Coordinates of C-alpha atoms in Angstrom, one line a residue:
M1135 CA 28.5 -141.0 -7.8
M1136 CA 26.7 -140.9 -11.1
V1137 CA 28.5 -139.8 -14.3
K1138 CA 27.4 -139.1 -17.8
V1139 CA 29.0 -140.8 -20.8
K1140 CA 28.3 -141.0 -24.4
I1141 CA 28.2 -144.4 -26.2
N1142 CA 28.1 -143.9 -29.9
G1143 CA 26.7 -140.4 -29.4
I1144 CA 24.0 -141.7 -27.0
E1145 CA 24.2 -140.2 -23.5
V1146 CA 23.7 -142.5 -20.5
E1147 CA 24.1 -142.0 -16.8
V1148 CA 25.8 -144.7 -14.8
E1149 CA 27.7 -145.2 -11.6
N1150 CA 31.3 -143.8 -11.7
G1151 CA 33.6 -146.7 -12.4
T1152 CA 31.1 -148.8 -14.3
K1153 CA 32.9 -150.7 -17.0
I1154 CA 32.3 -149.6 -20.6
L1155 CA 30.9 -153.1 -21.3
H1156 CA 28.0 -152.4 -19.0
A1157 CA 27.5 -148.7 -19.8
A1158 CA 27.2 -149.7 -23.5
K1159 CA 24.6 -152.3 -22.6
K1160 CA 22.5 -149.5 -20.9
A1161 CA 22.8 -147.5 -24.0
G1162 CA 21.5 -150.4 -26.1
Y1163 CA 24.8 -151.7 -27.6
W1164 CA 26.2 -155.2 -27.4
I1165 CA 30.0 -155.4 -27.2
P1166 CA 31.3 -158.9 -28.0
S1167 CA 33.4 -160.6 -25.4
L1168 CA 34.5 -164.1 -24.7
C1169 CA 36.7 -164.3 -21.5
Y1170 CA 34.3 -162.0 -19.5
H1171 CA 31.8 -163.6 -17.0
P1172 CA 29.6 -161.5 -14.8
D1173 CA 30.6 -163.5 -11.6
L1174 CA 34.4 -163.0 -12.1
P1175 CA 36.7 -160.0 -12.2
P1176 CA 37.4 -159.0 -15.8
S1177 CA 40.7 -160.0 -17.3
G1178 CA 40.8 -158.7 -20.8
N1179 CA 42.5 -161.9 -21.9
C1180 CA 40.6 -162.6 -25.2
G1181 CA 41.0 -159.0 -26.6
V1182 CA 37.6 -159.2 -28.4
C1183 CA 35.8 -156.4 -26.6
V1184 CA 38.0 -153.5 -27.9
V1185 CA 36.4 -150.1 -28.2
E1186 CA 37.6 -146.6 -28.6
A1187 CA 37.4 -144.3 -25.5
D1188 CA 38.4 -140.7 -26.0
G1189 CA 40.7 -141.6 -28.9
R1190 CA 42.3 -144.6 -27.1
I1191 CA 41.8 -148.3 -28.0
V1192 CA 40.8 -150.1 -24.8
R1193 CA 39.1 -153.3 -23.7
A1194 CA 35.5 -152.6 -22.6
C1195 CA 35.4 -155.3 -19.9
T1196 CA 38.3 -153.8 -17.8
T1197 CA 38.1 -150.1 -18.6
P1198 CA 36.0 -147.9 -16.2
V1199 CA 34.0 -144.9 -17.4
Y1200 CA 34.4 -141.4 -16.1
D1201 CA 32.3 -138.2 -16.5
G1202 CA 32.3 -137.0 -20.0
M1203 CA 33.9 -140.0 -21.6
E1204 CA 33.0 -140.6 -25.2
V1205 CA 33.0 -144.2 -26.4
K1206 CA 32.8 -145.6 -29.9
T1207 CA 31.9 -149.3 -30.1
E1208 CA 30.9 -149.9 -33.7
G1209 CA 32.3 -149.6 -37.2
R1210 CA 34.2 -151.4 -39.9
D1211 CA 37.5 -151.1 -38.0
F1212 CA 36.1 -152.7 -35.0
D1213 CA 34.6 -155.6 -37.0
V1214 CA 38.0 -156.3 -38.5
I1215 CA 39.9 -156.2 -35.1
R1216 CA 37.3 -158.3 -33.3
K1217 CA 37.2 -160.9 -36.1
A1218 CA 41.0 -161.0 -36.1
A1219 CA 41.0 -161.7 -32.3
V1220 CA 38.5 -164.5 -32.7
E1221 CA 40.3 -166.0 -35.7
L1222 CA 43.5 -166.0 -33.7
I1223 CA 41.8 -168.2 -31.1
L1224 CA 40.3 -170.4 -33.8
Y1225 CA 43.8 -170.8 -35.4
S1226 CA 44.8 -173.2 -32.6
H1227 CA 41.3 -174.4 -31.7
P1228 CA 40.1 -177.8 -32.9
N1229 CA 37.7 -177.4 -35.9
N1230 CA 35.6 -180.4 -35.1
C1231 CA 32.5 -178.7 -33.9
V1232 CA 30.2 -181.7 -34.8
E1233 CA 32.2 -184.0 -32.5
C1234 CA 32.7 -181.4 -29.7
H1235 CA 31.1 -182.0 -26.3
K1236 CA 29.8 -178.5 -26.2
N1237 CA 28.5 -178.2 -29.8
G1238 CA 25.5 -176.0 -29.5
S1239 CA 26.4 -174.5 -26.2
C1240 CA 29.9 -173.2 -26.9
E1241 CA 30.5 -169.5 -26.3
L1242 CA 33.3 -169.5 -28.9
Q1243 CA 31.0 -171.1 -31.5
D1244 CA 28.3 -168.6 -30.7
L1245 CA 30.7 -165.6 -30.9
A1246 CA 32.0 -166.7 -34.3
Q1247 CA 28.5 -166.9 -35.7
K1248 CA 27.6 -163.5 -34.3
L1249 CA 30.7 -161.9 -35.8
H1250 CA 30.0 -163.7 -39.1
I1251 CA 33.0 -165.8 -39.0
H1252 CA 32.3 -169.0 -41.1
V1253 CA 35.8 -169.9 -42.2
S1254 CA 39.0 -169.0 -40.4
Q1255 CA 41.1 -166.6 -42.4
T1256 CA 44.4 -168.3 -41.3
D1257 CA 45.8 -171.8 -41.5
H1258 CA 44.8 -174.1 -38.8
K1259 CA 47.5 -175.3 -36.3
P1260 CA 46.2 -177.3 -33.3
R1261 CA 47.9 -176.6 -30.0
P1262 CA 50.6 -179.2 -29.0
V1263 CA 49.0 -180.0 -25.6
T1264 CA 46.0 -182.2 -26.5
T1265 CA 46.1 -185.2 -24.1
R1266 CA 42.7 -185.6 -22.6
D1267 CA 42.6 -186.3 -18.8
T1268 CA 39.9 -188.9 -18.0
S1269 CA 41.3 -189.9 -14.7
S1270 CA 38.5 -188.4 -12.6
S1271 CA 35.1 -190.1 -12.4
A1272 CA 33.5 -186.6 -12.4
I1273 CA 35.4 -184.2 -14.6
T1274 CA 37.2 -184.5 -18.0
L1275 CA 40.0 -182.2 -18.8
D1276 CA 40.7 -181.6 -22.5
P1277 CA 43.5 -179.0 -22.8
G1278 CA 43.4 -179.0 -26.7
Y1279 CA 40.2 -177.0 -26.5
C1280 CA 41.5 -174.4 -24.0
I1281 CA 41.4 -170.8 -25.1
Q1282 CA 43.3 -169.5 -22.1
C1283 CA 40.5 -167.2 -20.8
G1284 CA 41.5 -167.9 -17.2
R1285 CA 38.0 -168.4 -15.9
C1286 CA 38.6 -172.0 -14.5
V1287 CA 41.9 -171.0 -12.8
H1288 CA 40.2 -168.0 -11.1
V1289 CA 37.2 -170.0 -10.0
C1290 CA 39.2 -173.0 -8.7
N1291 CA 41.9 -170.9 -6.9
E1292 CA 40.0 -167.7 -5.8
I1293 CA 36.4 -168.7 -5.4
Q1294 CA 36.8 -172.4 -4.4
A1295 CA 40.2 -172.1 -2.8
V1296 CA 41.1 -175.6 -4.1
H1297 CA 44.1 -174.7 -6.2
A1298 CA 43.8 -177.8 -8.5
L1299 CA 44.4 -175.8 -11.7
A1300 CA 47.1 -173.6 -12.9
E1301 CA 48.6 -172.5 -16.2
S1302 CA 51.8 -174.4 -17.1
N1303 CA 54.4 -173.7 -19.9
R1304 CA 54.5 -170.4 -21.9
G1305 CA 53.4 -169.2 -25.2
F1306 CA 51.8 -171.6 -27.8
E1307 CA 52.4 -174.4 -25.4
T1308 CA 50.6 -172.9 -22.4
F1309 CA 48.0 -175.3 -21.0
V1310 CA 45.7 -175.4 -17.9
G1311 CA 45.7 -178.4 -15.6
P1312 CA 47.1 -179.9 -12.3
T1313 CA 50.7 -178.9 -11.5
N1314 CA 53.7 -181.2 -11.2
G1315 CA 52.7 -183.7 -13.9
R1316 CA 49.7 -184.9 -11.9
S1317 CA 46.4 -186.1 -13.2
L1318 CA 43.1 -184.6 -12.0
D1319 CA 42.5 -187.7 -9.9
E1320 CA 45.9 -187.2 -8.2
S1321 CA 45.5 -183.5 -7.7
E1322 CA 43.7 -181.3 -5.2
C1323 CA 40.5 -181.4 -7.3
V1324 CA 37.4 -182.1 -5.3
K1325 CA 35.1 -182.7 -8.4
C1326 CA 32.8 -179.7 -7.7
G1327 CA 32.7 -179.0 -11.4
Q1328 CA 32.7 -175.2 -11.1
C1329 CA 35.5 -175.1 -13.6
S1330 CA 33.3 -176.8 -16.1
A1331 CA 30.4 -174.5 -15.3
Y1332 CA 32.5 -171.4 -16.2
C1333 CA 34.5 -172.9 -19.1
P1334 CA 33.2 -171.2 -22.3
V1335 CA 34.4 -174.1 -24.5
A1336 CA 34.9 -177.8 -24.1
A1337 CA 38.2 -177.7 -22.3
I1338 CA 36.5 -179.0 -19.1
Y1339 CA 33.3 -180.8 -18.8
E1340 CA 31.5 -183.5 -16.8
T1341 CA 32.4 -187.1 -17.4
E1342 CA 29.4 -188.1 -19.5
D1343 CA 27.4 -191.2 -18.6
M1344 CA 24.3 -191.0 -20.9
D1345 CA 25.4 -194.2 -22.8
K1346 CA 25.2 -196.2 -19.6
L1347 CA 21.8 -195.0 -18.8
M1348 CA 20.5 -195.7 -22.3
L1349 CA 21.9 -199.3 -22.1
A1350 CA 19.9 -199.8 -18.9
L1351 CA 16.7 -198.2 -20.4
D1352 CA 17.0 -200.6 -23.3
N1353 CA 17.6 -203.6 -21.1
P1354 CA 14.2 -205.5 -20.5
E1355 CA 15.7 -207.3 -17.6
K1356 CA 16.4 -204.1 -15.6
I1357 CA 13.8 -202.2 -13.5
V1358 CA 15.0 -198.7 -14.0
V1359 CA 14.3 -196.3 -11.1
A1360 CA 15.1 -192.5 -11.2
Q1361 CA 15.4 -189.9 -8.6
E1362 CA 16.0 -186.2 -9.0
A1363 CA 17.6 -183.6 -6.7
P1364 CA 15.6 -180.6 -5.6
A1365 CA 17.8 -178.1 -7.6
V1366 CA 17.2 -179.9 -10.9
R1367 CA 13.5 -179.0 -11.0
V1368 CA 14.2 -175.2 -11.0
A1369 CA 17.0 -175.4 -13.6
L1370 CA 16.0 -178.1 -16.2
G1371 CA 13.5 -175.8 -17.8
E1372 CA 16.3 -173.4 -18.8
E1373 CA 17.4 -176.0 -21.4
F1374 CA 14.0 -175.7 -23.0
G1375 CA 13.5 -172.0 -23.0
Y1376 CA 11.9 -171.5 -19.5
E1377 CA 12.9 -168.6 -17.2
P1378 CA 15.4 -169.7 -14.5
G1379 CA 13.7 -170.7 -11.4
T1380 CA 10.6 -172.1 -13.1
N1381 CA 9.6 -175.3 -11.3
V1382 CA 9.2 -178.0 -14.1
V1383 CA 9.0 -181.0 -11.6
G1384 CA 5.8 -182.4 -13.1
K1385 CA 7.1 -182.3 -16.7
M1386 CA 10.4 -183.8 -15.4
Y1387 CA 8.6 -186.8 -14.0
T1388 CA 6.7 -187.3 -17.3
A1389 CA 9.9 -186.9 -19.3
L1390 CA 11.6 -189.6 -17.3
R1391 CA 8.8 -192.0 -17.9
R1392 CA 8.7 -191.3 -21.6
L1393 CA 12.4 -192.1 -21.6
G1394 CA 11.5 -195.5 -20.3
V1395 CA 12.1 -195.2 -16.6
N1396 CA 9.8 -197.7 -14.7
Y1397 CA 9.5 -195.8 -11.4
V1398 CA 10.2 -192.2 -10.6
F1399 CA 11.0 -191.2 -7.0
D1400 CA 12.3 -187.9 -5.7
T1401 CA 15.5 -187.1 -3.9
N1402 CA 13.5 -184.6 -1.8
F1403 CA 12.2 -187.7 0.1
G1404 CA 15.9 -188.6 0.7
A1405 CA 16.4 -185.0 2.0
D1406 CA 13.7 -185.5 4.5
L1407 CA 15.3 -188.8 5.5
T1408 CA 18.7 -187.1 5.9
I1409 CA 17.2 -184.5 8.1
M1410 CA 15.7 -187.1 10.4
E1411 CA 19.2 -188.5 10.9
E1412 CA 21.2 -185.3 10.9
A1413 CA 18.8 -183.4 13.2
S1414 CA 18.9 -186.4 15.5
E1415 CA 22.7 -186.2 15.6
F1416 CA 22.4 -182.6 16.5
V1417 CA 19.9 -183.2 19.3
K1418 CA 22.1 -186.1 20.7
I1419 CA 25.0 -183.7 21.0
F1420 CA 22.9 -180.9 22.2
K1421 CA 21.5 -183.0 25.1
E1422 CA 24.5 -185.3 25.9
S1423 CA 27.8 -183.8 24.9
P1424 CA 27.7 -180.1 23.9
N1425 CA 31.5 -179.9 24.0
E1426 CA 31.5 -182.0 20.8
F1427 CA 30.0 -179.1 18.8
P1428 CA 30.1 -177.9 16.1
L1429 CA 28.2 -180.4 13.9
I1430 CA 28.9 -179.9 10.3
T1431 CA 26.4 -181.0 7.5
S1432 CA 27.4 -183.7 5.1
C1433 CA 25.3 -183.9 2.0
C1434 CA 27.7 -182.3 -0.4
P1435 CA 30.3 -184.8 -1.8
A1436 CA 32.7 -182.1 -3.1
W1437 CA 32.9 -180.7 0.5
V1438 CA 33.4 -184.3 1.8
D1439 CA 36.4 -184.7 -0.5
F1440 CA 37.6 -181.2 0.5
L1441 CA 37.3 -182.2 4.2
E1442 CA 39.1 -185.4 3.7
K1443 CA 42.0 -183.6 2.0
F1444 CA 42.3 -180.3 3.8
Y1445 CA 40.3 -180.4 7.1
I1446 CA 41.3 -183.8 8.5
D1447 CA 41.3 -182.3 12.0
M1448 CA 37.5 -181.7 11.7
I1449 CA 36.4 -185.2 10.6
D1450 CA 35.0 -185.9 14.1
N1451 CA 32.7 -182.9 13.7
F1452 CA 31.2 -184.1 10.5
S1453 CA 27.7 -185.5 10.5
T1454 CA 27.9 -189.2 9.4
A1455 CA 24.5 -189.0 7.7
K1456 CA 24.7 -189.9 4.0
S1457 CA 23.6 -187.5 1.3
P1458 CA 19.9 -187.7 0.3
H1459 CA 20.3 -189.5 -3.0
Q1460 CA 22.5 -192.1 -1.4
M1461 CA 19.8 -192.7 1.2
V1462 CA 17.2 -193.1 -1.4
G1463 CA 19.4 -195.6 -3.2
T1464 CA 19.8 -197.7 -0.1
M1465 CA 16.1 -197.7 0.7
V1466 CA 15.2 -198.5 -2.9
K1467 CA 17.3 -201.7 -2.9
T1468 CA 16.2 -202.8 0.7
Y1469 CA 12.9 -201.4 1.8
W1470 CA 11.3 -200.9 -1.5
A1471 CA 12.7 -204.0 -3.0
E1472 CA 11.2 -206.0 -0.2
K1473 CA 7.8 -204.4 -0.5
M1474 CA 7.8 -205.0 -4.3
N1475 CA 9.3 -208.5 -3.9
V1476 CA 12.0 -207.9 -6.4
D1477 CA 15.6 -208.8 -6.5
P1478 CA 17.8 -205.7 -5.8
K1479 CA 20.3 -206.9 -8.4
D1480 CA 17.6 -206.3 -11.1
I1481 CA 17.1 -202.7 -10.1
F1482 CA 19.1 -200.0 -11.9
L1483 CA 18.9 -196.7 -10.0
V1484 CA 19.9 -193.4 -11.7
S1485 CA 20.2 -190.1 -9.8
V1486 CA 19.7 -186.8 -11.8
M1487 CA 21.9 -184.4 -10.0
P1488 CA 22.9 -180.7 -10.3
C1489 CA 26.3 -181.8 -9.2
T1490 CA 29.4 -183.4 -10.9
A1491 CA 30.8 -184.7 -7.6
K1492 CA 27.9 -187.1 -7.2
K1493 CA 29.5 -189.2 -9.9
Y1494 CA 32.4 -189.6 -7.5
E1495 CA 30.3 -190.1 -4.4
I1496 CA 28.5 -193.3 -5.6
D1497 CA 31.8 -195.2 -5.4
R1498 CA 33.5 -193.2 -2.6
M1499 CA 33.3 -195.8 0.2
E1500 CA 32.3 -199.4 0.6
D1501 CA 29.3 -198.3 2.7
M1502 CA 27.8 -196.9 -0.6
Y1503 CA 27.0 -200.6 -1.1
A1504 CA 25.1 -200.8 2.2
S1505 CA 22.2 -202.7 0.5
G1506 CA 24.5 -205.5 -0.5
H1507 CA 24.5 -204.0 -4.0
K1508 CA 25.7 -200.7 -5.5
D1509 CA 23.1 -198.4 -3.9
V1510 CA 23.1 -195.8 -6.8
D1511 CA 24.2 -197.3 -10.1
L1512 CA 24.6 -194.1 -12.0
T1513 CA 24.5 -190.4 -11.7
I1514 CA 23.9 -187.9 -14.5
T1515 CA 23.7 -184.1 -14.5
T1516 CA 21.0 -181.8 -15.2
R1517 CA 22.7 -181.1 -18.6
E1518 CA 22.9 -184.8 -19.4
L1519 CA 19.2 -185.3 -18.7
A1520 CA 18.3 -182.4 -21.0
R1521 CA 20.6 -183.9 -23.8
L1522 CA 18.9 -187.3 -23.5
I1523 CA 15.4 -185.7 -23.6
R1524 CA 16.3 -183.9 -26.8
M1525 CA 18.0 -186.9 -28.3
R1526 CA 15.0 -189.1 -27.7
G1527 CA 12.7 -186.6 -29.4
I1528 CA 10.6 -185.6 -26.4
D1529 CA 8.7 -182.3 -26.7
F1530 CA 9.5 -181.1 -23.1
P1531 CA 7.4 -177.9 -23.1
N1532 CA 4.3 -179.7 -24.2
L1533 CA 4.5 -182.6 -21.8
P1534 CA 1.6 -183.1 -19.3
E1535 CA 2.3 -182.7 -15.6
G1536 CA 3.2 -186.0 -13.9
K1537 CA 3.6 -187.2 -10.4
A1538 CA 6.2 -189.2 -8.5
D1539 CA 5.7 -192.7 -7.5
N1540 CA 5.4 -193.6 -3.8
P1541 CA 6.5 -194.3 -1.2
M1542 CA 9.7 -192.4 -2.0
G1543 CA 8.0 -189.6 -4.0
E1544 CA 6.4 -187.8 -1.1
Y1545 CA 8.3 -185.0 0.4
S1546 CA 8.0 -181.9 2.6
G1547 CA 8.9 -178.3 1.8
A1548 CA 12.0 -178.8 4.0
G1549 CA 13.2 -181.4 1.5
T1550 CA 12.8 -179.0 -1.4
I1551 CA 14.9 -176.2 0.1
F1552 CA 17.9 -178.6 0.4
G1553 CA 18.8 -177.3 -3.1
S1554 CA 19.6 -173.7 -1.9
T1555 CA 22.3 -172.5 0.4
G1556 CA 20.9 -172.4 4.0
G1557 CA 18.1 -174.9 3.1
V1558 CA 19.8 -177.8 4.9
M1559 CA 20.3 -175.8 8.0
E1560 CA 16.7 -174.4 7.9
A1561 CA 15.3 -177.9 7.3
A1562 CA 17.4 -179.4 10.1
L1563 CA 16.4 -176.7 12.6
R1564 CA 12.7 -177.2 11.9
T1565 CA 13.1 -180.8 13.0
A1566 CA 15.7 -180.3 15.8
Y1567 CA 13.3 -177.8 17.4
K1568 CA 10.5 -180.4 17.4
L1569 CA 12.8 -183.2 18.8
I1570 CA 14.1 -180.9 21.6
T1571 CA 10.9 -179.1 22.6
D1572 CA 8.1 -181.5 21.4
E1573 CA 6.6 -178.5 19.7
E1574 CA 6.6 -177.2 16.1
L1575 CA 8.7 -174.3 15.3
P1576 CA 6.2 -171.4 15.4
Q1577 CA 7.5 -169.9 12.1
P1578 CA 9.0 -172.4 9.6
E1579 CA 10.9 -169.7 7.7
I1580 CA 14.2 -169.1 9.5
E1581 CA 15.3 -165.8 8.0
L1582 CA 18.7 -165.8 9.6
V1583 CA 20.0 -168.6 7.4
R1584 CA 18.3 -167.4 4.3
G1585 CA 20.0 -165.0 1.7
F1586 CA 22.8 -165.3 -0.8
R1587 CA 25.9 -163.9 0.9
G1588 CA 28.7 -166.4 0.9
I1589 CA 28.8 -166.6 4.7
R1590 CA 25.8 -166.0 7.0
H1591 CA 25.5 -166.6 10.7
G1592 CA 23.1 -166.0 13.6
S1593 CA 21.5 -167.4 16.7
L1594 CA 18.2 -168.8 17.9
E1595 CA 16.8 -169.9 21.1
I1596 CA 15.8 -173.6 21.6
A1597 CA 14.6 -174.7 25.1
G1598 CA 16.2 -171.7 26.8
N1599 CA 19.6 -172.4 25.1
T1600 CA 21.3 -170.1 22.4
V1601 CA 22.2 -172.1 19.3
N1602 CA 24.7 -170.3 17.1
V1603 CA 24.5 -171.4 13.5
A1604 CA 26.5 -170.6 10.3
V1605 CA 26.0 -171.2 6.6
A1606 CA 28.7 -171.0 3.9
S1607 CA 28.6 -171.7 0.2
G1608 CA 31.5 -171.7 -2.2
L1609 CA 34.6 -173.5 -0.8
G1610 CA 36.5 -170.2 -0.4
N1611 CA 33.9 -169.0 2.1
V1612 CA 33.7 -172.5 3.7
T1613 CA 37.5 -172.1 4.3
K1614 CA 37.1 -168.7 6.0
L1615 CA 34.4 -170.0 8.3
L1616 CA 36.3 -173.1 9.3
E1617 CA 39.5 -171.2 9.9
E1618 CA 37.5 -169.2 12.4
V1619 CA 36.6 -172.4 14.2
R1620 CA 40.2 -173.5 14.1
Q1621 CA 41.4 -170.2 15.5
A1622 CA 39.0 -170.5 18.4
R1623 CA 40.2 -174.0 19.2
K1624 CA 43.8 -172.8 19.0
E1625 CA 43.1 -170.2 21.5
G1626 CA 41.2 -172.5 23.8
K1627 CA 38.0 -170.7 23.3
P1628 CA 34.5 -172.3 22.9
T1629 CA 33.4 -173.0 19.4
P1630 CA 31.8 -169.9 17.9
Y1631 CA 29.1 -172.1 16.2
H1632 CA 27.1 -175.1 17.2
F1633 CA 25.7 -176.1 13.8
I1634 CA 27.3 -175.4 10.4
E1635 CA 26.0 -175.9 6.8
V1636 CA 28.6 -176.1 4.1
M1637 CA 28.0 -176.3 0.3
A1638 CA 30.9 -176.5 -2.1
C1639 CA 29.1 -174.5 -4.8
Q1640 CA 28.0 -170.8 -4.8
N1641 CA 24.4 -170.5 -3.6
G1642 CA 24.3 -174.2 -3.0
C1643 CA 23.2 -177.0 -5.4
V1644 CA 21.2 -174.5 -7.5
G1645 CA 24.7 -173.4 -8.7
G1646 CA 26.1 -176.9 -9.0
G1647 CA 28.7 -177.8 -11.5
G1648 CA 26.2 -180.0 -13.5
Q1649 CA 23.5 -177.3 -14.0
P1650 CA 22.7 -175.7 -17.3
Y1651 CA 25.4 -173.6 -18.8
G1652 CA 25.1 -169.8 -18.4
S1653 CA 24.8 -169.9 -14.7
S1654 CA 25.4 -166.6 -12.9
N1655 CA 24.6 -165.2 -9.5
E1656 CA 21.5 -163.6 -10.9
V1657 CA 20.4 -167.1 -12.4
R1658 CA 21.2 -169.0 -9.2
I1659 CA 19.1 -166.6 -7.1
K1660 CA 16.1 -167.1 -9.3
R1661 CA 16.5 -170.9 -9.1
A1662 CA 16.7 -170.7 -5.2
K1663 CA 13.6 -168.5 -5.1
G1664 CA 11.8 -171.2 -7.1
L1665 CA 12.6 -173.7 -4.4
Y1666 CA 11.5 -171.4 -1.6
K1667 CA 8.3 -170.8 -3.4
E1668 CA 7.6 -174.6 -3.6
D1669 CA 8.3 -174.8 0.1
S1670 CA 5.9 -172.1 1.0
E1671 CA 3.1 -173.9 -1.0
C1672 CA 3.7 -177.4 0.5
A1673 CA 1.1 -178.7 2.9
V1674 CA 3.8 -180.4 4.9
R1675 CA 6.9 -178.2 5.6
E1676 CA 8.8 -180.3 8.1
S1677 CA 10.7 -183.5 7.4
H1678 CA 9.4 -185.3 10.5
N1679 CA 5.8 -184.6 9.4
N1680 CA 6.2 -186.4 6.0
P1681 CA 3.8 -189.4 6.3
S1682 CA 6.0 -191.6 4.1
I1683 CA 9.0 -190.9 6.3
Q1684 CA 7.0 -191.8 9.4
K1685 CA 5.9 -195.0 7.8
L1686 CA 9.4 -195.9 6.8
Y1687 CA 10.7 -195.6 10.4
K1688 CA 7.7 -197.5 11.7
E1689 CA 7.8 -200.4 9.2
F1690 CA 11.6 -200.7 8.6
L1691 CA 14.1 -198.5 10.3
G1692 CA 12.8 -198.3 13.8
E1693 CA 13.9 -194.8 14.7
P1694 CA 16.6 -192.3 13.8
L1695 CA 20.2 -193.3 14.8
S1696 CA 19.0 -196.9 15.4
E1697 CA 21.4 -199.7 14.7
K1698 CA 19.7 -200.4 11.4
S1699 CA 19.5 -196.9 10.2
H1700 CA 23.2 -196.3 11.2
H1701 CA 24.2 -199.3 9.1
L1702 CA 22.1 -198.3 6.1
L1703 CA 22.1 -194.5 6.2
H1704 CA 25.5 -193.4 7.7
T1705 CA 29.0 -193.3 6.4
K1706 CA 32.5 -192.6 7.7
Y1707 CA 35.4 -190.4 6.6
I1708 CA 39.0 -191.1 5.8
P1709 CA 41.9 -188.7 5.6
R1710 CA 43.1 -188.5 2.0
P1711 CA 46.1 -186.1 1.9
V1712 CA 47.2 -184.9 -1.4
K1713 CA 50.6 -185.8 -2.9
L1714 CA 52.4 -183.0 -4.6
T1715 CA 53.8 -185.1 -7.3
G1716 CA 52.2 -187.7 -9.7
K1717 CA 52.5 -191.4 -9.5

């Protein structure tokens, strides 16, 4: 039902129940807020968004409108109240903006500027809980910067269902972190980085590795090779003023070369390679042992960590295929090194990823050294690459379009859509259909796995057999889906699904924990659409039709699931139950 409300005397019509914050925006008024995020339920924790509604002082993010409501959002009194609320936060917040990890992208800093707060009106007293937790290879927790907005706790517990973060203590000594005195590394944390993506300040951020890359770039004895995940190309541009979803892949290649990278490959090639192995696993089960279904995809390291901690009973259902960037790493230091006649020890391979968990993945198991060397030497996030581009003075918008190097720069449209939820499943089904029927899938777009709902499922026919598939993104949705599988097993029923794609982050890698700050559901959808657009424009849309992939198997690997490919391109999983107390 639509209702009419007045915002500062201006009448607008909105849905009944719309929060004042959104009704005011429709009327053309900005109400300052800090704890609010469009993806999360409003909490009103910060107290900045106060307004007057029918004579009452309320918080605009949590208060719904009703027919006839009159709201006042501006005036000297509101300026004073809002400044006081922000100054109260600043009272206990570190005042070292120049040193801060999020200087220039801090929501608190931005809000203070918009409210014309240049100097705090109160004495400064840092919060007593300031010990930085650097135990995780992926995430750094700095509770001294926490403003108690509650975003990270909600995301970790309600959206991701990980429950690694909680508020401890009370009052001025309240802090957010793992419970029972544990470090992040000892906790349930799966390194997905969603907490860092939603944190408005620098209380949680990715473990930064830019210095390691710069040392390699400045080392004349190192051959520096870079690869970039599919989702990076449709998000990196946001850091330089582009609309979300704009594909800046050509400028990205050029920027990496300007930084000093010697060879630029593309993780999309690794995605095609992953599909060759993963689809072949599916076909093997399909033909030989269908009772072993479901097969669950494996390219997400945060999901791998989650599996090894909480779904140990499903380890046997997990594809053993490594993630795309790990496969590229292995091939660079074996196949490519042989072709180039270079010593793998002289190669420094950096992966640019939308993901914080990739920092953990490169050392997760000994088979991440399958080449005889560390297959991927370093992982940086999309955000870190943008910082490095700016720091080295590269004018990104005015860069010419570049191309990737071969043989690992050629990819199909299937490799591109890996970056969106449902993309791995769609890519795998395109190839599995060919392997089973020896015919191409008539329509490469598989609509039943596309879309942006947290859980999607459907069926398709392959060689007279019904294949039930499911896709889930966001670990909370993954949990719901896998509990359905567990329940079927408990009741002795057949598995409801044969093939399952899981992604730890909402909407897949486009919403990864290392993507540009300011992500929201709307932004993630735009990024995903950018990937699907590139897929539709690719001359080759199936992984098995990538000429460089065909050549790789012919010259080096033999065939999918061969002894050599299994040694180089597959991994294993180990139960890693979480202890409830620290060391």
